[in-house]
Short mmCIF file of C-alpha atoms in Angstrom, two decimals:
data_model
loop_
_atom_site.label_atom_id
_atom_site.label_comp_id
_atom_site.label_asym_id
_atom_site.label_seq_id
_atom_site.Cartn_x
_atom_site.Cartn_y
_atom_site.Cartn_z
CA UNK A 152 0.01 -0.08 0.18
CA UNK A 153 3.07 2.16 -0.41
CA UNK A 154 1.60 4.11 -3.53
CA UNK A 155 -2.15 4.30 -2.90
CA UNK A 156 -4.75 4.73 -4.32
CA UNK A 157 -3.12 1.92 -6.55
CA UNK A 158 -2.72 -1.75 -5.38
CA UNK A 159 0.32 -3.27 -6.89
CA UNK A 160 -0.55 -6.95 -6.15
CA UNK A 161 -0.08 -10.08 -7.85
CA UNK A 162 -2.91 -11.79 -5.36
CA UNK A 163 -6.46 -11.48 -6.23
CA UNK A 164 -9.01 -13.66 -4.39
CA UNK A 165 -11.73 -15.49 -6.85
CA UNK A 166 -13.90 -17.35 -4.60
CA UNK A 167 -14.50 -17.22 -1.00
CA UNK A 168 -16.85 -18.81 1.59
CA UNK A 169 -16.97 -17.75 5.27
CA UNK A 170 -18.31 -19.71 8.13
CA UNK A 171 -19.24 -18.97 11.72
CA UNK A 172 -20.79 -20.99 14.19
CA UNK A 173 -24.16 -21.24 13.52
CA UNK A 174 -25.87 -19.61 16.89
CA UNK A 175 -29.48 -18.87 14.99
CA UNK A 176 -30.55 -22.66 14.30
CA UNK A 177 -30.88 -21.26 10.88
CA UNK A 178 -32.03 -23.33 8.24
CA UNK A 179 -31.65 -23.31 4.39
CA UNK A 180 -33.03 -20.16 2.79
CA UNK A 181 -34.03 -19.87 -1.05
CA UNK A 182 -30.46 -18.34 -2.34
CA UNK A 183 -28.56 -19.56 0.73
CA UNK A 184 -27.31 -23.22 1.48
CA UNK A 185 -28.31 -24.77 5.23
CA UNK A 186 -25.91 -24.75 7.77
CA UNK A 187 -23.20 -27.45 7.38
CA UNK A 188 -20.63 -29.65 9.95
CA UNK A 189 -17.22 -27.90 9.47
CA UNK A 190 -13.50 -28.96 10.56
CA UNK A 191 -11.63 -25.56 11.17
CA UNK A 192 -8.02 -26.62 11.11
CA UNK A 193 -5.25 -24.14 12.10
CA UNK A 194 -2.54 -25.23 10.06
CA UNK A 195 -4.97 -25.78 6.61
CA UNK A 196 -2.90 -24.60 3.58
CA UNK A 197 0.02 -23.31 5.94
CA UNK A 198 3.70 -23.39 4.72
CA UNK A 199 5.47 -21.01 6.66
CA UNK A 200 4.57 -20.71 10.49
CA UNK A 201 2.49 -23.31 11.90
CA UNK A 202 0.41 -23.84 15.18
CA UNK A 203 2.16 -27.44 15.47
CA UNK A 204 5.11 -27.61 13.18
CA UNK A 205 6.57 -30.96 14.60
CA UNK A 206 3.23 -32.70 13.78
CA UNK A 207 2.89 -31.55 9.96
CA UNK A 208 4.91 -32.71 7.12
CA UNK A 209 5.87 -29.32 4.96
CA UNK A 210 6.17 -30.06 0.94
CA UNK A 211 9.12 -28.33 0.11
CA UNK A 212 8.48 -28.65 -3.79
CA UNK A 213 5.01 -26.54 -3.15
CA UNK A 214 4.93 -23.36 -5.41
CA UNK A 215 6.60 -20.19 -4.00
CA UNK A 216 5.98 -16.44 -3.90
CA UNK A 217 8.09 -14.43 -6.78
CA UNK A 218 11.04 -13.40 -3.86
CA UNK A 219 11.38 -17.41 -3.49
CA UNK A 220 11.51 -17.15 0.58
CA UNK A 221 7.28 -18.20 1.13
CA UNK A 222 5.73 -20.81 0.33
CA UNK A 223 2.20 -20.01 -1.03
CA UNK A 224 -0.80 -21.38 1.03
CA UNK A 225 -2.43 -24.02 -0.77
CA UNK A 226 -3.87 -27.82 0.40
CA UNK A 227 -0.89 -29.19 -0.83
CA UNK A 228 1.14 -27.23 0.90
CA UNK A 229 1.40 -29.70 3.89
CA UNK A 230 -0.46 -33.12 4.11
CA UNK A 231 -2.82 -32.48 6.55
CA UNK A 232 -5.93 -32.24 3.39
CA UNK A 233 -4.92 -35.20 1.70
CA UNK A 234 -4.17 -37.48 5.01
CA UNK A 235 -7.99 -36.20 6.20
CA UNK A 236 -9.65 -36.59 2.94
CA UNK A 237 -7.74 -39.83 1.92
CA UNK A 238 -10.10 -41.98 3.98
CA UNK A 239 -13.36 -42.63 2.35
CA UNK A 240 -15.39 -42.06 5.77
CA UNK A 241 -13.55 -38.70 6.32
CA UNK A 242 -17.02 -36.79 5.51
CA UNK A 243 -18.15 -37.82 8.66
CA UNK A 244 -17.27 -35.58 11.26
CA UNK A 245 -16.54 -37.96 14.01
CA UNK A 246 -13.87 -39.92 11.81
CA UNK A 247 -12.38 -37.16 10.69
CA UNK A 248 -11.83 -36.12 13.79
CA UNK A 249 -10.51 -39.28 15.05
CA UNK A 250 -7.98 -39.16 12.25
CA UNK A 251 -6.78 -35.60 13.19
CA UNK A 252 -6.33 -36.99 16.58
CA UNK A 253 -4.94 -40.41 15.79
CA UNK A 254 -2.95 -39.39 12.55
CA UNK A 255 -1.77 -36.18 13.77
CA UNK A 256 -2.12 -35.28 17.50
CA UNK A 257 -4.41 -32.43 17.14
CA UNK A 258 -5.95 -30.82 19.93
CA UNK A 259 -9.08 -29.41 19.72
CA UNK A 260 -9.13 -25.07 19.75
CA UNK A 261 -5.86 -25.58 19.48
CA UNK A 262 -4.93 -26.86 16.22
CA UNK A 263 -8.74 -27.63 15.10
CA UNK A 264 -12.41 -27.11 16.23
CA UNK A 265 -15.46 -29.03 14.49
CA UNK A 266 -18.79 -27.20 14.77
CA UNK A 267 -22.10 -26.70 13.08
CA UNK A 268 -21.64 -23.41 10.83
CA UNK A 269 -23.62 -21.39 8.60
CA UNK A 270 -21.90 -19.25 5.36
CA UNK A 271 -21.88 -16.03 6.15
CA UNK A 272 -23.44 -13.52 3.07
CA UNK A 273 -20.82 -11.28 1.39
CA UNK A 274 -21.70 -7.38 0.95
CA UNK A 275 -24.11 -7.39 4.27
CA UNK A 276 -22.59 -10.00 6.77
CA UNK A 277 -18.92 -9.66 5.69
CA UNK A 278 -17.33 -7.60 3.28
CA UNK A 279 -13.62 -8.66 1.44
CA UNK A 280 -10.75 -7.08 -0.25
CA UNK A 281 -9.50 -9.14 -3.20
CA UNK A 282 -6.53 -7.31 -4.01
CA UNK A 283 -4.84 -7.16 -0.34
CA UNK A 284 -6.97 -10.63 0.68
CA UNK A 285 -8.82 -9.70 3.76
CA UNK A 286 -12.19 -9.77 5.01
CA UNK A 287 -13.99 -7.40 7.64
CA UNK A 288 -16.85 -9.24 9.70
CA UNK A 289 -19.57 -6.94 10.09
CA UNK A 290 -21.35 -9.15 12.47
CA UNK A 291 -20.77 -9.04 16.62
CA UNK A 292 -18.81 -12.51 16.61
CA UNK A 293 -18.36 -14.06 20.60
CA UNK A 294 -15.96 -15.48 22.06
CA UNK A 295 -17.63 -18.88 21.84
CA UNK A 296 -17.91 -18.43 18.07
CA UNK A 297 -15.16 -20.39 15.34
CA UNK A 298 -14.90 -18.68 12.49
CA UNK A 299 -13.38 -20.42 9.34
CA UNK A 300 -12.66 -19.40 5.81
CA UNK A 301 -12.31 -21.72 2.18
CA UNK A 302 -10.92 -19.51 -0.87
CA UNK A 303 -9.49 -20.03 -4.11
CA UNK A 304 -7.21 -17.30 -5.31
CA UNK A 305 -4.83 -16.42 -8.44
CA UNK A 306 -1.19 -15.58 -8.30
CA UNK A 307 0.81 -14.54 -10.52
CA UNK A 308 -1.43 -16.35 -13.11
CA UNK A 309 -2.19 -19.48 -11.16
CA UNK A 310 -4.27 -20.59 -9.18
CA UNK A 311 -4.67 -22.38 -5.70
CA UNK A 312 -6.73 -22.96 -3.38
CA UNK A 313 -7.08 -23.29 0.82
CA UNK A 314 -9.83 -25.38 2.22
CA UNK A 315 -12.78 -26.39 0.65
CA UNK A 316 -15.62 -24.64 -0.98
CA UNK A 317 -19.37 -25.09 -0.64
CA UNK A 318 -19.91 -25.80 -4.27
CA UNK A 319 -16.69 -28.70 -3.92
CA UNK A 320 -18.76 -30.85 -1.66
CA UNK A 321 -22.36 -29.69 -1.90
CA UNK A 322 -25.04 -31.23 0.59
CA UNK A 323 -27.07 -33.73 -0.87
CA UNK A 324 -29.29 -36.38 0.73
CA UNK A 325 -31.15 -37.14 4.18
CA UNK A 326 -27.36 -36.80 5.81
CA UNK A 327 -26.05 -33.66 4.49
CA UNK A 328 -25.32 -32.37 7.44
CA UNK A 329 -22.82 -35.39 7.86
CA UNK A 330 -20.87 -34.38 4.68
CA UNK A 331 -18.23 -32.45 6.41
CA UNK A 332 -16.16 -29.45 4.99
CA UNK A 333 -12.77 -28.46 5.85
CA UNK A 334 -11.98 -24.88 5.73
CA UNK A 335 -9.09 -22.73 6.96
CA UNK A 336 -9.67 -21.69 10.89
CA UNK A 337 -8.91 -17.96 11.81
CA UNK A 338 -10.43 -18.11 15.30
CA UNK A 339 -11.32 -20.84 17.86
CA UNK A 340 -13.55 -20.83 20.73
CA UNK A 341 -10.49 -20.12 22.94
CA UNK A 342 -7.97 -17.52 21.03
CA UNK A 343 -4.44 -17.58 22.43
CA UNK A 344 -1.79 -14.79 22.06
CA UNK A 345 1.19 -17.14 21.45
CA UNK A 346 -0.37 -18.89 18.40
CA UNK A 347 -0.14 -17.79 14.95
CA UNK A 348 -3.72 -17.63 14.55
CA UNK A 349 -3.30 -14.85 16.56
CA UNK A 350 -1.56 -12.76 13.99
CA UNK A 351 -4.33 -13.74 11.28
CA UNK A 352 -6.09 -11.09 13.10
CA UNK A 353 -5.80 -7.32 11.92
CA UNK A 354 -5.24 -4.98 14.36
CA UNK A 355 -4.45 -1.69 12.09
CA UNK A 356 -8.22 -1.14 11.87
CA UNK A 357 -10.32 1.12 14.24
CA UNK A 358 -13.94 1.49 14.50
CA UNK A 359 -15.15 5.47 14.58
CA UNK A 360 -18.97 4.40 14.95
CA UNK A 361 -19.99 6.29 12.26
CA UNK A 362 -21.98 4.91 9.30
CA UNK A 363 -22.72 6.26 5.46
CA UNK A 364 -19.63 8.87 5.76
CA UNK A 365 -18.81 10.67 3.33
CA UNK A 366 -15.89 12.92 2.35
CA UNK A 367 -16.85 16.44 2.48
CA UNK A 368 -18.06 16.07 5.95
CA UNK A 369 -15.17 14.03 7.26
CA UNK A 370 -11.68 14.97 9.00
CA UNK A 371 -9.44 12.79 10.77
CA UNK A 372 -6.38 13.12 12.61
CA UNK A 373 -3.69 11.68 14.98
CA UNK A 374 -2.33 12.81 18.62
CA UNK A 375 0.01 12.01 21.11
CA UNK A 376 -1.18 12.99 24.69
CA UNK A 377 2.30 14.45 25.84
CA UNK A 378 2.05 14.57 30.19
CA UNK A 379 1.63 18.32 31.19
CA UNK A 380 1.66 19.78 27.77
CA UNK A 381 -2.09 17.99 25.93
CA UNK A 382 -2.55 16.65 22.55
CA UNK A 383 0.55 17.17 20.01
CA UNK A 384 0.26 16.13 16.31
CA UNK A 385 3.73 15.01 16.25
CA UNK A 386 6.22 13.09 18.92
CA UNK A 387 7.24 15.12 21.67
CA UNK A 388 11.54 14.25 21.15
CA UNK A 389 14.41 15.84 22.38
CA UNK A 390 15.92 15.66 19.05
CA UNK A 391 15.76 18.24 16.30
CA UNK A 392 13.48 21.91 15.83
CA UNK A 393 9.92 21.22 15.30
CA UNK A 394 10.06 21.69 11.99
CA UNK A 395 11.82 18.97 11.54
CA UNK A 396 9.06 16.79 13.72
CA UNK A 397 6.64 15.04 10.96
CA UNK A 398 2.86 15.09 12.21
CA UNK A 399 1.27 11.61 12.92
CA UNK A 400 -0.27 11.41 10.24
CA UNK A 401 1.97 11.75 8.11
CA UNK A 402 3.96 9.01 10.36
CA UNK A 403 1.52 6.50 10.31
CA UNK A 404 1.31 6.74 6.40
CA UNK A 405 -1.95 8.35 6.26
CA UNK A 406 -1.09 11.47 4.35
CA UNK A 407 0.30 10.79 1.13
CA UNK A 408 -1.99 12.13 -1.58
CA UNK A 409 -3.52 15.76 -1.77
CA UNK A 410 -7.33 16.68 -1.74
CA UNK A 411 -7.03 15.84 -5.78
CA UNK A 412 -5.58 12.32 -4.61
CA UNK A 413 -2.53 13.17 -6.65
CA UNK A 414 0.91 12.24 -4.95
CA UNK A 415 1.69 14.50 -2.31
CA UNK A 416 1.32 15.51 1.28
CA UNK A 417 -1.07 17.93 2.42
CA UNK A 418 -1.57 17.57 6.42
CA UNK A 419 -5.16 16.05 5.88
CA UNK A 420 -6.32 12.47 5.88
CA UNK A 421 -6.12 10.33 2.85
CA UNK A 422 -9.90 9.32 2.44
CA UNK A 423 -9.65 6.68 -0.11
CA UNK A 424 -12.82 4.33 0.08
CA UNK A 425 -12.12 0.93 0.49
CA UNK A 426 -8.86 1.10 1.49
CA UNK A 427 -7.97 3.89 4.22
CA UNK A 428 -11.75 3.83 5.34
CA UNK A 429 -14.57 2.11 4.81
CA UNK A 430 -17.37 4.78 4.51
CA UNK A 431 -20.31 2.16 4.85
CA UNK A 432 -18.88 0.86 8.10
CA UNK A 433 -16.71 3.75 9.47
CA UNK A 434 -13.94 1.58 9.74
CA UNK A 435 -10.46 3.44 9.72
CA UNK A 436 -7.52 1.03 8.47
CA UNK A 437 -4.22 2.58 8.88
CA UNK A 438 -1.60 1.09 5.34
CA UNK A 439 0.79 -0.57 8.09
CA UNK A 440 -0.26 -3.48 9.97
CA UNK A 441 1.22 -2.24 13.72
CA UNK A 442 1.15 1.40 13.64
CA UNK A 443 1.88 1.64 17.16
CA UNK A 444 3.93 -1.17 17.48
CA UNK A 445 6.78 -2.50 15.11
CA UNK A 446 6.08 0.15 12.63
CA UNK A 447 7.23 3.04 14.92
CA UNK A 448 10.36 0.64 15.90
CA UNK A 449 11.20 -0.07 11.91
CA UNK A 450 10.46 3.51 10.74
CA UNK A 451 12.57 4.15 8.34
CA UNK A 452 15.21 7.41 9.07
CA UNK A 453 14.40 9.09 5.74
CA UNK A 454 10.84 9.05 6.74
CA UNK A 455 11.70 11.41 10.16
CA UNK A 456 14.57 13.06 8.20
CA UNK A 457 16.51 12.74 11.33
CA UNK A 458 19.01 9.31 11.86
CA UNK A 459 18.98 9.84 15.43
CA UNK A 460 15.49 10.47 15.60
CA UNK A 461 14.84 6.82 14.77
CA UNK A 462 16.18 5.46 17.86
CA UNK A 463 14.40 7.68 19.90
CA UNK A 464 10.99 7.12 18.46
CA UNK A 465 11.65 3.60 20.53
CA UNK A 466 10.10 4.69 23.60
CA UNK A 467 6.84 5.49 22.09
CA UNK A 468 6.47 1.86 20.74
CA UNK A 469 3.51 0.38 22.12
CA UNK A 470 3.65 -3.24 21.19
CA UNK A 471 1.61 -4.88 24.15
CA UNK A 472 -1.38 -3.59 21.95
CA UNK A 473 -0.45 -6.22 19.52
CA UNK A 474 0.92 -9.33 20.86
CA UNK A 475 -1.18 -9.51 24.17
CA UNK A 476 -5.16 -9.33 24.91
CA UNK A 477 -6.13 -5.58 25.52
CA UNK A 478 -6.58 -6.19 29.52
CA UNK A 479 -3.28 -6.79 29.77
CA UNK A 480 -2.07 -4.13 26.83
CA UNK A 481 -3.93 -1.07 29.10
CA UNK A 482 -1.77 -2.09 32.18
CA UNK A 483 1.04 0.10 30.37
CA UNK A 484 -0.99 3.42 30.67
CA UNK A 485 2.70 5.06 29.84
CA UNK A 486 2.35 3.50 26.53
CA UNK A 487 -1.21 4.13 25.88
CA UNK A 488 -1.42 7.97 24.82
CA UNK A 489 -2.01 8.10 21.37
CA UNK A 490 -5.60 9.19 19.80
CA UNK A 491 -7.21 9.29 17.06
CA UNK A 492 -9.65 12.44 16.68
CA UNK A 493 -11.66 13.96 14.31
CA UNK A 494 -15.36 14.68 13.33
CA UNK A 495 -18.14 13.30 10.94
CA UNK A 496 -21.57 14.05 9.91
CA UNK A 497 -23.67 10.70 9.19
CA UNK A 498 -27.68 10.19 9.15
CA UNK A 499 -27.03 6.76 10.34
CA UNK A 500 -26.49 5.68 14.49
CA UNK A 501 -25.78 2.62 15.86
CA UNK A 502 -28.32 3.75 19.10
CA UNK A 503 -32.02 4.40 19.02
CA UNK A 504 -33.54 5.91 21.62
CA UNK A 505 -36.92 4.64 22.85
CA UNK A 506 -37.92 8.02 24.64
CA UNK A 507 -39.27 5.99 27.52
CA UNK A 508 -37.86 4.77 30.90
CA UNK A 509 -37.94 1.35 32.94
CA UNK A 510 -39.27 -0.40 29.71
CA UNK A 511 -40.51 -4.19 30.94
CA UNK A 512 -37.99 -6.90 29.93
CA UNK A 513 -38.75 -8.63 26.80
CA UNK A 514 -41.43 -5.95 25.93
CA UNK A 515 -39.23 -4.12 23.56
CA UNK A 516 -38.79 -5.61 19.43
CA UNK A 517 -36.78 -4.44 16.97
CA UNK A 518 -36.98 -5.01 13.00
CA UNK A 519 -35.12 -4.15 10.37
CA UNK A 520 -36.50 -4.01 6.81
CA UNK A 521 -39.35 -6.40 8.28
CA UNK A 522 -36.99 -8.83 9.82
CA UNK A 523 -37.02 -9.76 13.26
CA UNK A 524 -33.63 -9.15 14.89
CA UNK A 525 -32.47 -10.90 17.93
CA UNK A 526 -31.43 -9.49 21.13
CA UNK A 527 -27.78 -10.24 22.42
CA UNK A 528 -27.10 -11.00 19.23
CA UNK A 529 -28.07 -8.52 16.96
CA UNK A 530 -28.84 -6.04 19.23
CA UNK A 531 -28.80 -5.23 23.14
CA UNK A 532 -31.04 -3.01 25.48
CA UNK A 533 -30.48 -1.02 28.36
CA UNK A 534 -33.98 -1.20 29.64
CA UNK A 535 -33.39 1.76 32.42
CA UNK A 536 -32.72 4.31 30.18
CA UNK A 537 -35.08 2.82 27.09
CA UNK A 538 -32.05 2.54 24.68
CA UNK A 539 -31.29 0.33 21.96
CA UNK A 540 -27.80 -0.91 20.54
CA UNK A 541 -27.64 -2.03 17.14
CA UNK A 542 -24.80 -4.75 17.67
CA UNK A 543 -24.99 -6.17 13.80
CA UNK A 544 -23.06 -4.05 11.77
CA UNK A 545 -24.76 -5.15 8.56
CA UNK A 546 -27.65 -3.80 9.22
CA UNK A 547 -26.70 -0.40 9.93
CA UNK A 548 -23.94 -0.50 6.51
CA UNK A 549 -27.32 -1.74 4.42
CA UNK A 550 -29.39 1.52 4.87
CA UNK A 551 -32.48 -0.81 5.75
CA UNK A 552 -35.11 0.73 8.32
CA UNK A 553 -34.57 -0.04 11.49
CA UNK A 554 -37.34 0.18 13.71
CA UNK A 555 -38.04 -0.67 17.51
CA UNK A 556 -41.24 -0.85 19.06
CA UNK A 557 -42.49 -1.87 23.16
CA UNK A 558 -45.05 -2.25 25.78
CA UNK A 559 -45.82 1.04 27.55
CA UNK A 560 -44.64 0.96 31.57
CA UNK A 561 -47.23 3.34 32.15
CA UNK A 562 -50.00 0.51 31.45
CA UNK A 563 -48.85 -1.76 34.15
CA UNK A 564 -48.10 -1.93 37.60
CA UNK A 565 -44.27 -3.39 38.17
CA UNK A 566 -44.25 -2.34 41.77
CA UNK A 567 -45.67 -3.85 45.14
CA UNK A 568 -48.66 -1.17 46.10
CA UNK A 569 -50.76 -1.66 49.33
CA UNK A 570 -53.75 0.47 49.81
CA UNK A 571 -55.43 -0.03 53.71
CA UNK A 572 -58.79 2.18 54.52
CA UNK A 573 -60.48 2.42 57.79
CA UNK A 574 -64.22 4.18 58.02
CA UNK A 575 -65.38 4.15 61.81
CA UNK A 576 -68.78 6.14 62.87
CA UNK A 577 -70.33 6.06 66.60
CA UNK A 578 -73.59 7.56 66.92
CA UNK A 579 -74.85 8.74 70.11
CA UNK A 580 -78.02 9.58 69.20
CA UNK A 581 -80.73 9.72 66.07
CA UNK A 582 -79.52 13.70 66.33
CA UNK A 583 -75.47 13.43 66.85
CA UNK A 584 -73.41 11.53 64.82
CA UNK A 585 -69.09 11.26 65.09
CA UNK A 586 -66.69 9.94 62.37
CA UNK A 587 -62.77 9.15 62.02
CA UNK A 588 -61.31 7.92 58.38
CA UNK A 589 -57.95 6.61 57.91
CA UNK A 590 -55.90 5.82 54.25
CA UNK A 591 -52.31 4.22 54.30
CA UNK A 592 -50.58 3.93 50.85
CA UNK A 593 -47.34 1.73 50.76
CA UNK A 594 -45.86 1.52 47.31
CA UNK A 595 -42.00 0.42 46.01
CA UNK A 596 -40.22 -1.23 43.56
CA UNK A 597 -39.53 -4.98 43.71
CA UNK A 598 -35.97 -4.64 43.77
CA UNK A 599 -33.61 -2.58 46.18
CA UNK A 600 -32.42 -0.34 43.44
CA UNK A 601 -34.76 2.38 42.70
CA UNK A 602 -34.98 3.45 39.27
CA UNK A 603 -36.22 7.37 38.05
CA UNK A 604 -39.93 7.19 38.76
CA UNK A 605 -40.06 4.64 40.94
CA UNK A 606 -39.89 6.34 44.15
CA UNK A 607 -41.13 4.69 47.05
CA UNK A 608 -44.09 5.93 48.66
CA UNK A 609 -45.42 5.80 52.37
CA UNK A 610 -48.43 8.23 52.62
CA UNK A 611 -50.99 8.01 55.51
CA UNK A 612 -54.07 10.40 55.70
CA UNK A 613 -56.59 11.10 58.43
CA UNK A 614 -59.82 12.41 59.01
CA UNK A 615 -62.52 13.29 61.50
CA UNK A 616 -66.06 14.69 60.82
CA UNK A 617 -68.89 15.58 63.19
CA UNK A 618 -73.00 15.63 62.21
CA UNK A 619 -75.48 17.18 64.22
CA UNK A 620 -79.13 17.55 63.15
CA UNK A 621 -82.14 18.65 65.10
CA UNK A 622 -85.68 20.01 63.77
CA UNK A 623 -86.10 24.00 64.53
CA UNK A 624 -89.90 24.61 64.78
CA UNK A 625 -89.57 28.17 65.90
CA UNK A 626 -88.10 28.78 62.62
CA UNK A 627 -90.85 27.56 60.68
CA UNK A 628 -93.00 29.97 62.78
CA UNK A 629 -91.05 32.81 62.60
CA UNK A 630 -91.44 32.61 58.43
CA UNK A 631 -95.32 32.24 59.09
CA UNK A 632 -95.11 35.65 60.26
CA UNK A 633 -93.88 37.24 57.17
CA UNK A 634 -96.59 39.25 55.55
#
């Protein structure tokens, strides 16, 4: 990506299938295959960096890249695929697992995963960059879900394949669920930072939470939080003058073009759709794999103008961000000082306000284009403040109308309420009566936590009354005397 916006690559993905653990109990639909049992293998197609190098035999005669240093990924680069499929019963998942465990000594979750999976829809649930060779998942993947891929690509005019495409082994017959597919594993149920699969996850993407972004209203810059000096657009080194310091946006190769798209730095973020930014999903891609890690370590002296400055950059390297989990990386606050800041305008938001508080759990329905979404998978709800957050980016980027409906809490009583009343009367005679009334109202929510508008009530009302009645004949005689 040194010559944006042109991509110089001998690599092109021709076909691809992406599979994920079937957590929706989906079945076959028109135009879409049904779920399939898959065996996702970590070392399938690998000839250079393997998860279990002592258990796999590499075919040294396999084709290499144009430099001759790296074996090209394919089903024939090692003996996993040939050994697993040589058995006529290998299409039954139990038999295939036995082959992997007995022949190679593979361990589940580390070397392979067996799951019932559904094929993702390209364009809505994932996108693929066919020249650079990576996919972007637009759905929310849970920790226990497996992600696998099979693809066919061309390199320097020749075609290679990794895994099995759906059309290679179509599901037929009543026992189609047992016709297992072998695919490349990208994510297991227990990801580990010490395994090669960890490096397959690209860590140069940043989601800014925007959707349907346009170039005109978009601004982005990279800053460094210098303790005691605020945010700076360059690294606060002790070498050189201010003029010799490169802006961070240029240091990370995000400013190599002018506003017309021609080579030339202008201090503005290079808005190159599908390369530096994905406008539909609002994802920013740095043109280097580890911008705040190895990229700073290996930065060329010509890029920073001063040879000695390259050494001074080492104290800013945040390699823990890429070699460990996010939780562990946050234990180094002295390194966590880079800030991506900007502004944008968009008509699409991932959050929907319901305009009500204390909504009854389970009473909300969210639809996208008439399709009923699933809570916890496609969206999540904060019932206390009445806010829905869409988790599935596929619905946001597609532009389909998303609607949320719910039952109004004001029509229901979700509090414990006690109302007690007492009325007493004492009749001294036909003419004299004394009475008293007492009312007690107790109201509180079910839980100890008091929500807004659910304040507990403890009110008491007391009343006392007297009734005296007697005939007055003298008043009648007085009225009769009036002429």
